[in-house]
Short mmCIF file of C-alpha atoms in Angstrom, two decimals:
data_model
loop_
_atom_site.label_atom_id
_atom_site.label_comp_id
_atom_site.label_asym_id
_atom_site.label_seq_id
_atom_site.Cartn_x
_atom_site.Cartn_y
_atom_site.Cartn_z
CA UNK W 1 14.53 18.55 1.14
CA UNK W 2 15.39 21.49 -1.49
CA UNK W 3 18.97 19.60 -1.77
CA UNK W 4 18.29 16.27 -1.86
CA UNK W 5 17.19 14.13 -4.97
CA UNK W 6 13.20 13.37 -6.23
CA UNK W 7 12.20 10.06 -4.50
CA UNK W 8 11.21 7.68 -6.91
CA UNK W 9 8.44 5.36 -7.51
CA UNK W 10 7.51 2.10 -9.86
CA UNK W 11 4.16 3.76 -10.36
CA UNK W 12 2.17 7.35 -9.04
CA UNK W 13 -1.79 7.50 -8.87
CA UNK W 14 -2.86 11.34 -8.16
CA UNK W 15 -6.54 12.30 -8.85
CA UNK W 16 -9.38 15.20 -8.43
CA UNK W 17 -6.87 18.09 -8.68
CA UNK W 18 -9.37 20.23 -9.80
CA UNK W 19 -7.55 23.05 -12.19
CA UNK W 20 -9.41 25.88 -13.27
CA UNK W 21 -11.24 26.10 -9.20
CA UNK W 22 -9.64 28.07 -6.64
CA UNK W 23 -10.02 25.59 -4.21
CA UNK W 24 -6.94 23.34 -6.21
CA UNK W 25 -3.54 23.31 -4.57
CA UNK W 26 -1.74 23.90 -7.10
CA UNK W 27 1.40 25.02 -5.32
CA UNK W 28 1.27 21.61 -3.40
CA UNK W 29 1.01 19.73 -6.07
CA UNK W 30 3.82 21.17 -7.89
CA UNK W 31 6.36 20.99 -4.89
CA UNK W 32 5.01 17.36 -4.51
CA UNK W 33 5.97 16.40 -8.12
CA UNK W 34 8.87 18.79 -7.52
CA UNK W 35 9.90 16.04 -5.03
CA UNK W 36 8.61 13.16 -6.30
CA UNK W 37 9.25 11.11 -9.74
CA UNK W 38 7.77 7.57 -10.99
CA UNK W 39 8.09 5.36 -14.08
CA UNK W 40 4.13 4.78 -14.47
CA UNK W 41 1.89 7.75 -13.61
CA UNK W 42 -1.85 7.56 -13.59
CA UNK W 43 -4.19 10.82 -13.31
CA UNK W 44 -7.38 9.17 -11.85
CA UNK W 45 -9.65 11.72 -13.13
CA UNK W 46 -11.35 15.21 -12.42
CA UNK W 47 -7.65 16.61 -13.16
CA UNK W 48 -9.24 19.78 -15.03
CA UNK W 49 -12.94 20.80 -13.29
CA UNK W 50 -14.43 21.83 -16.40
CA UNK W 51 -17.48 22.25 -14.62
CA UNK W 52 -16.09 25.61 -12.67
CA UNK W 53 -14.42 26.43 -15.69
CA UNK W 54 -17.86 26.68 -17.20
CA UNK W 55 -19.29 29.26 -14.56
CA UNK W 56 -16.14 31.12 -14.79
CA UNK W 57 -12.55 31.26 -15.77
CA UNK W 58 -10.07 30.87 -13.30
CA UNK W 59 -6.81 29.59 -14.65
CA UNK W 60 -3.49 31.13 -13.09
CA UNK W 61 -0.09 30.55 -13.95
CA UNK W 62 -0.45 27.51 -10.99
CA UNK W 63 -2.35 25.66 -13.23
CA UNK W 64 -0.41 26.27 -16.05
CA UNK W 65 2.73 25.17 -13.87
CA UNK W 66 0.87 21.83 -12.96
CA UNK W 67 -0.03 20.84 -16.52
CA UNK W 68 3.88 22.05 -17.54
CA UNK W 69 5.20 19.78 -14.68
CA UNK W 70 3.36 16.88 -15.73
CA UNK W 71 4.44 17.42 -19.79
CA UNK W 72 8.26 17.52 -18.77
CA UNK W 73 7.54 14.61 -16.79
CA UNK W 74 6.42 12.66 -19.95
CA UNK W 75 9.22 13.89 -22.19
CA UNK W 76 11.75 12.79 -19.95
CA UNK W 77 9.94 8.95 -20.05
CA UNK W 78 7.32 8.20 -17.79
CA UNK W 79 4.49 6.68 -18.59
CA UNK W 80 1.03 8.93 -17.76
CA UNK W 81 -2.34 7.74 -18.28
CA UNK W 82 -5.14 9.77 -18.02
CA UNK W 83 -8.76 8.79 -17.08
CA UNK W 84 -11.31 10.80 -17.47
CA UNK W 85 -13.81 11.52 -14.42
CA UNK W 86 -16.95 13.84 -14.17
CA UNK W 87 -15.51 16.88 -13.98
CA UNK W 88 -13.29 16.64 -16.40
CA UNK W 89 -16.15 13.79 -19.23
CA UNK W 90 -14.84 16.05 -21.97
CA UNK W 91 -12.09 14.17 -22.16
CA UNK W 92 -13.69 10.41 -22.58
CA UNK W 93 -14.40 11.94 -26.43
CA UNK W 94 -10.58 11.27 -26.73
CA UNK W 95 -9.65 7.68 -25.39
CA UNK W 96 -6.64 6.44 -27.08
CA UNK W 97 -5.20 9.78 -28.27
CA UNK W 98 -1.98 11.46 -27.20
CA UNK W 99 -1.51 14.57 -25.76
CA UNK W 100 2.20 15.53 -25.35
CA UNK W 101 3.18 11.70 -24.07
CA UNK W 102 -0.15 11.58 -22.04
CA UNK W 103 -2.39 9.22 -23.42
CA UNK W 104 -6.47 9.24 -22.17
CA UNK W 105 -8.50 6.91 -21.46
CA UNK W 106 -11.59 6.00 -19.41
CA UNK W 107 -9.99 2.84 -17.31
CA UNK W 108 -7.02 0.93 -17.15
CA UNK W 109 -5.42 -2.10 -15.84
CA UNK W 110 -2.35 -2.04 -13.78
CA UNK W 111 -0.01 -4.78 -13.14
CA UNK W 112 2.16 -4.12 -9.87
CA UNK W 113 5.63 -5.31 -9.33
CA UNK W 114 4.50 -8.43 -7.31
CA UNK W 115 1.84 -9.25 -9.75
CA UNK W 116 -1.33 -7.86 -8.65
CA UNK W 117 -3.91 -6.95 -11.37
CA UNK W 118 -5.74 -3.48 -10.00
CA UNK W 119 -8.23 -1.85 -12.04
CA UNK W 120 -7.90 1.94 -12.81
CA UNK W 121 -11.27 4.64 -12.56
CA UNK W 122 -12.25 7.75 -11.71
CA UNK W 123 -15.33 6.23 -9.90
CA UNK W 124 -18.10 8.62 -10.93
CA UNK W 125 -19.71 5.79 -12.71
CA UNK W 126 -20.94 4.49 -9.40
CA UNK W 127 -22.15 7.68 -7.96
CA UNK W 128 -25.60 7.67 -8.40
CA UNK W 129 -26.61 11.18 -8.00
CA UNK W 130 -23.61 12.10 -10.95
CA UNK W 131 -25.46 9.29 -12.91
CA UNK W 132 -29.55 9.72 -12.08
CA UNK W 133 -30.07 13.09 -10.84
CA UNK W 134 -27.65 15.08 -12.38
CA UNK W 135 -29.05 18.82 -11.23
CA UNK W 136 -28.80 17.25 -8.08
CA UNK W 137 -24.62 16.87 -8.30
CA UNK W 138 -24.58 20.30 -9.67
CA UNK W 139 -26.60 21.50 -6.74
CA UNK W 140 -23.92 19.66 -4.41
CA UNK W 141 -21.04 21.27 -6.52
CA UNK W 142 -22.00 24.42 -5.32
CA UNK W 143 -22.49 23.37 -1.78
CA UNK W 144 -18.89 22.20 -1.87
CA UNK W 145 -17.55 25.00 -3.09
CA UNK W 146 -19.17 26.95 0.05
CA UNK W 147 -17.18 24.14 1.93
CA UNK W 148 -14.57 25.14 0.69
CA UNK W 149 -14.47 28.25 1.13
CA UNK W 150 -14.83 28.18 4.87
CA UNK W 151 -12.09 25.48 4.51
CA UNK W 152 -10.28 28.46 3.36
CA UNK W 153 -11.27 31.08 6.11
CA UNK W 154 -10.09 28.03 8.68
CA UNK W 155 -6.89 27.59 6.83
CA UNK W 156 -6.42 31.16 6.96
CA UNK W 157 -7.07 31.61 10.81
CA UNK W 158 -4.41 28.44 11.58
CA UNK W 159 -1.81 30.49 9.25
CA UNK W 160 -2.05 33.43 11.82
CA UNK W 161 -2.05 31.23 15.07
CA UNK W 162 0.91 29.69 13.33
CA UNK W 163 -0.58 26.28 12.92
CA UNK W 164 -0.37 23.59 9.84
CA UNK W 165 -2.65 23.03 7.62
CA UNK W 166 -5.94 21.33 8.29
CA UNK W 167 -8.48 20.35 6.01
CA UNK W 168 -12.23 21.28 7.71
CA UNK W 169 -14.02 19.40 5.05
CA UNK W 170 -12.04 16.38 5.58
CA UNK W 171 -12.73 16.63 9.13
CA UNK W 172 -16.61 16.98 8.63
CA UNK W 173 -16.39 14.34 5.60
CA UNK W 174 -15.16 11.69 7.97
CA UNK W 175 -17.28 12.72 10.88
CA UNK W 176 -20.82 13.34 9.51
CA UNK W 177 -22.69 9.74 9.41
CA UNK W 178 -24.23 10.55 6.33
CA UNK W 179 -21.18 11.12 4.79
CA UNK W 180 -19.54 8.28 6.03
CA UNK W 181 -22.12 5.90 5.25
CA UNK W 182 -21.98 7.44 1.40
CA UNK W 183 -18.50 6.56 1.70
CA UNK W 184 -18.70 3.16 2.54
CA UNK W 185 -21.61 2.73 0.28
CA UNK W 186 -19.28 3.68 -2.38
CA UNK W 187 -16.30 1.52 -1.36
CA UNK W 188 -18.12 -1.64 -1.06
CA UNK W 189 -19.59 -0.87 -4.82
CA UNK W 190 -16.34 -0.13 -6.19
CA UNK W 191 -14.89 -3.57 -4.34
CA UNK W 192 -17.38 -5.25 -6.34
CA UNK W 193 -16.48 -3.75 -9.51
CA UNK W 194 -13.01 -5.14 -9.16
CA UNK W 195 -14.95 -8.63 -8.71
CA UNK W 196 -16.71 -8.28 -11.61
CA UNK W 197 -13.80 -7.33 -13.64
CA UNK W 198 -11.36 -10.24 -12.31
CA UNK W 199 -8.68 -8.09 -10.99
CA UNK W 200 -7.25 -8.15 -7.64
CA UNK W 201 -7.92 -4.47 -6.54
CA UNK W 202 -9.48 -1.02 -7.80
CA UNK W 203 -7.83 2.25 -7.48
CA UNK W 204 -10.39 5.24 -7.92
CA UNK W 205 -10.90 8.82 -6.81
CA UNK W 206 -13.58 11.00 -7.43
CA UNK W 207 -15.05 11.27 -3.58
CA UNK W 208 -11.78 13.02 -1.87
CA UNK W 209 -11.13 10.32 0.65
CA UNK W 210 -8.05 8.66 0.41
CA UNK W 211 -7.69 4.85 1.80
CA UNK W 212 -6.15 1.76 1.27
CA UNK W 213 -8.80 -1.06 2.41
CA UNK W 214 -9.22 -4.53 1.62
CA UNK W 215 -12.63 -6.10 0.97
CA UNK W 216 -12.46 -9.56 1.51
CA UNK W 217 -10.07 -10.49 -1.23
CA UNK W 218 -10.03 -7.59 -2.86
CA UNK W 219 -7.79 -4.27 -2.51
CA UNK W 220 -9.56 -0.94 -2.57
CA UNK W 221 -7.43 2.14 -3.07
CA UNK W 222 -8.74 5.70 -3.05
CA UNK W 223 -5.95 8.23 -4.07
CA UNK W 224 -7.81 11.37 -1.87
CA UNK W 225 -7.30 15.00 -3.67
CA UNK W 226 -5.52 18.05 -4.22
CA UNK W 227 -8.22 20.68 -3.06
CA UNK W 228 -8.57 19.30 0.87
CA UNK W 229 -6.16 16.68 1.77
CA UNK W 230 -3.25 16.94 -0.74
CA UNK W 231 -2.48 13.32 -1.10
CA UNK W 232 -1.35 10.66 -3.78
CA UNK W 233 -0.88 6.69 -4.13
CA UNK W 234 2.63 5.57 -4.58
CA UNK W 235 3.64 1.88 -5.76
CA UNK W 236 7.29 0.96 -4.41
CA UNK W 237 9.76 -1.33 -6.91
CA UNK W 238 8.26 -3.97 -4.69
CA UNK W 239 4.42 -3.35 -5.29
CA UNK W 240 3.86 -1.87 -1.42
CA UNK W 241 1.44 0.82 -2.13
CA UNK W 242 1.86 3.45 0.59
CA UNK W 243 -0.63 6.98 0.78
CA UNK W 244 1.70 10.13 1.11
CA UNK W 245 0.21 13.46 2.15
CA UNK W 246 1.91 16.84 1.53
CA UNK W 247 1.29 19.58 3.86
CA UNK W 248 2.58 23.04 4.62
CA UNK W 249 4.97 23.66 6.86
CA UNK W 250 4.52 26.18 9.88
CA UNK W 251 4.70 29.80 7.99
CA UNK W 252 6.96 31.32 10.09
CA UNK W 253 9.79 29.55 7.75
CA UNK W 254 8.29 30.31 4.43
CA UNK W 255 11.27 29.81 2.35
CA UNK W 256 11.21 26.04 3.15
CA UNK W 257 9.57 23.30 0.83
CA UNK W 258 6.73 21.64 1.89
CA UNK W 259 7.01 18.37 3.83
CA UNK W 260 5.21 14.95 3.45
CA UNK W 261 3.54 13.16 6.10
CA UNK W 262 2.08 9.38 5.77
CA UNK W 263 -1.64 8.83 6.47
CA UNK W 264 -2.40 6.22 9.09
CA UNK W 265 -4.44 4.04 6.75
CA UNK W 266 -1.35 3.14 4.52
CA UNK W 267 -0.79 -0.23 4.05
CA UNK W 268 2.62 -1.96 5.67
CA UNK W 269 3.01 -4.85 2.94
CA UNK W 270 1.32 -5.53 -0.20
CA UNK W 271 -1.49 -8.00 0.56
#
């Protein structure tokens, strides 16, 4: 794909990309956006993890290349919103203010091309540890990043046997019952937030598990990550919202790009 033009979108959600952790792919994400354009671009939150950030510094010139990617994407016209999540609540203190053509916020509305109203959040608001036992999230922050570093030691292992990449916390996410019962806890919640609200969907982030569901009448969409799964929601010209992946290639061609893949759970046609 190095020769070939950026596919564009009507609209881009990406979320929990986690800067300033060593478990972000930053090098994904870049080729992704390298590859990828869109009018309307939302950052769903947890973009910087200021909670790593606060144990210790880690910020290479990845990170830097991620938020310069991003700016150049503003200046040349498209539109980003950013809403705050948990990692990243320092930046609620600045709704409505401009950062180089990004403006902040804590939720949004967006209207699709075939007229669906979907609600915009991080989701942390309806995590109940995050909210009630907050030594308790910390506590699991740490245990995550022990996940993730085995995630890395497995990644590692499948470079030399000359395999893709594979996500072991994705696997165990979607395959431990207490896990999976937290997720769909946390779906049906956010389903009824979009009730509440009176839009047609919700499009969130925040627990690294990227679907596209319907509740009854309502649309839930869950953008995924950039620290397991490498994924982001697109919205074509004709408001189909489609799940793309982006995953390394074998590495016994290193010079090539990375390709996409689609997830399973996309959606054909917009409900």
């Amino acid at each position: 794909m190095s020769g070939e033009p950026p596919r564009t979108f009507r609209s881009m959600f990406i979320s929990d990309i986690h800067l300033g952790s060593k478990a972000a792919k930053a090098e994904f994400l870049i080729d992704f956006l390298r590859h990828h354009d869109a009018d309307i671009i939302y950052l769903v939150g947890d973009i910087v993890d200021g909670w790593r950030l606060r144990r210790s510094w880690h910020w290479p010139q990845s990170h830097n290349d991620v938020v310069q990617k991003l700016l150049r994407k503003a200046r040349k016209g498209a539109s980003i919103t950013y809403i705050a999540g948990n990692h990243d609540e320092f930046a609620r203190q600045f709704q409505g203010v401009h950062f180089g053509g990004i403006v902040v916020a804590d939720r949004a509305i967006h209207e699709t091309a075939d007229g669906k109203r979907l609600l915009v959040i991080h989701g942390d608001q309806f995590d109940t540890v995050v909210h009630n036992a907050r030594w308790l999230a910390y506590l699991g922050d740490h245990a995550y990043d022990a996940a993730m570093l085995v995630n890395r030691v497995v990644t590692r292992l499948r470079q030399l046997l000359g395999l893709p990449y594979w996500s072991f916390s994705s696997w165990a996410k979607s395959n431990v019952k207490k896990a999976v019962n937290f997720i769909g806890s946390f779906q049906t919640m956010l389903a009824e937030e979009a009730r509440r609200s009176h839009v047609d969907g919700i499009i969130c982030g925040h627990i690294h598990h990227a679907a596209i569901e319907n509740f009854g009448d309502v649309r839930y969409v869950n953008t995924g990550d950039w620290v397991e799964s490498c994924t982001a929601v697109v919205e074509h010209f004709d408001g189909r919202l489609e799940i793309l992946t982006w995953a390394q290639i074998l590495p016994e061609v290193p010079q090539e790009p990375f390709i996409p893949l689609l997830i399973e759970a996309r959606v054909g046609q917009a409900a």
